[in-house]
Short mmCIF file of C-alpha atoms in Angstrom, two decimals:
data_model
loop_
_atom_site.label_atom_id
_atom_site.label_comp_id
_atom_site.label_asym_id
_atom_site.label_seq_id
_atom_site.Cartn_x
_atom_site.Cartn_y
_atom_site.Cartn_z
CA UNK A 1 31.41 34.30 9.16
CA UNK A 2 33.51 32.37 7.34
CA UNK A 3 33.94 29.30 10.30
CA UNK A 4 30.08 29.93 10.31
CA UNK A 5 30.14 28.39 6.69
CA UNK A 6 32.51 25.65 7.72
CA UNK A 7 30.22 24.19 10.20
CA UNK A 8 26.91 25.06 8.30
CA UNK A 9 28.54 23.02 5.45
CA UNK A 10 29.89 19.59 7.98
CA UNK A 11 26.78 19.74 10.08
CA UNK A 12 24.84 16.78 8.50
CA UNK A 13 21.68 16.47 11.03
CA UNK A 14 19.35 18.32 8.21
CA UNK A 15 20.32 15.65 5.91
CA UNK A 16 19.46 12.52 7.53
CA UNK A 17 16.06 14.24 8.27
CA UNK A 18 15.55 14.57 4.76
CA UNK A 19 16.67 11.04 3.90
CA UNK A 20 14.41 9.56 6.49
CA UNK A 21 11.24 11.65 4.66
CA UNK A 22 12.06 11.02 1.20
CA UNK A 23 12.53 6.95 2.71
CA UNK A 24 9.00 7.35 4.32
CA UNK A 25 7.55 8.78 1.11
CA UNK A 26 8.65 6.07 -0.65
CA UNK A 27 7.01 3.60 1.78
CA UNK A 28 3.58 5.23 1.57
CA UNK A 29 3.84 5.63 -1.77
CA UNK A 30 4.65 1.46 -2.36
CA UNK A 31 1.87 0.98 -0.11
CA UNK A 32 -0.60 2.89 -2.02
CA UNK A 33 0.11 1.07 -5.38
CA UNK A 34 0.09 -2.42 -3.59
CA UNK A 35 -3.38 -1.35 -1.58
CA UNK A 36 -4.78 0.06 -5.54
CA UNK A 37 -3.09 -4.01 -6.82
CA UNK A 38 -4.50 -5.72 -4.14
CA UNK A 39 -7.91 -4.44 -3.77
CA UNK A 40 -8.89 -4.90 -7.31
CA UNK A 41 -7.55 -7.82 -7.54
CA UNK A 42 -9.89 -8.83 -4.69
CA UNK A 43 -12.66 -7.40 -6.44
CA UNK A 44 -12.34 -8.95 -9.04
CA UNK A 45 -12.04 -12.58 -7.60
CA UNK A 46 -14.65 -12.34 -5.24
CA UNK A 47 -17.31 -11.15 -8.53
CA UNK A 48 -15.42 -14.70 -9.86
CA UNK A 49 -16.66 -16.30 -7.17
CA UNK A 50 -20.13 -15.13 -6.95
CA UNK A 51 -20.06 -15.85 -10.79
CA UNK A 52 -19.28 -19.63 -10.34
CA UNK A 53 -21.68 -19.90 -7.20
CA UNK A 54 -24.78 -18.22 -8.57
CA UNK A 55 -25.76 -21.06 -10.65
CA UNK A 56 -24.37 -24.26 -8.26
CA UNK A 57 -26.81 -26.36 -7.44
CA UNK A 58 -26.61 -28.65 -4.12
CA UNK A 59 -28.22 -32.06 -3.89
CA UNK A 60 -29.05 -33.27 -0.47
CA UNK A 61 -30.56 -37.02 0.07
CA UNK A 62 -32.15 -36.98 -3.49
CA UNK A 63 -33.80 -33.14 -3.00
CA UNK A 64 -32.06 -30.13 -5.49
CA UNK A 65 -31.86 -26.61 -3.64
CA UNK A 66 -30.92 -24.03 -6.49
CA UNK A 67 -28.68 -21.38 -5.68
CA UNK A 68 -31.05 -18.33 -4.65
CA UNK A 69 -31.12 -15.35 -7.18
CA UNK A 70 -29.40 -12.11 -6.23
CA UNK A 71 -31.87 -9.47 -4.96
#
């Protein structure tokens, strides 16, 4: 029993599983709070955008097309 211990206590193969899942937690979990960042960040440019756009006005050979309204 007691040699049992010994190699229970040297065997490290349940360890580097557990490293490699707390690693890959971390990962997703860094990925999540980038994805959250990123998309509303996007979100918010791209209403920006529209913002700026909605009233441009373009002038071709002397004729003015306004920008159409939003539906």
């Amino acid at each position: 029993m007691i040699k049992f211990i010994k190699n229970f206590r040297k065997d490290e193969d349940g360890a580097v599983t557990v490293d490699w899942v707390v690693l890959t937690a971390a990962v997703v979990g860094l990925a999540a709070v980038a994805y959250n960042g990123i998309s509303g960040g996007a979100s918010g440019l791209a209403n920006n955008v529209n913002t700026a756009l909605s009233g441009a006005t373009v002038t071709t050979n002397g004729a003015s097309i306004a920008a159409p309204s939003n539906p």
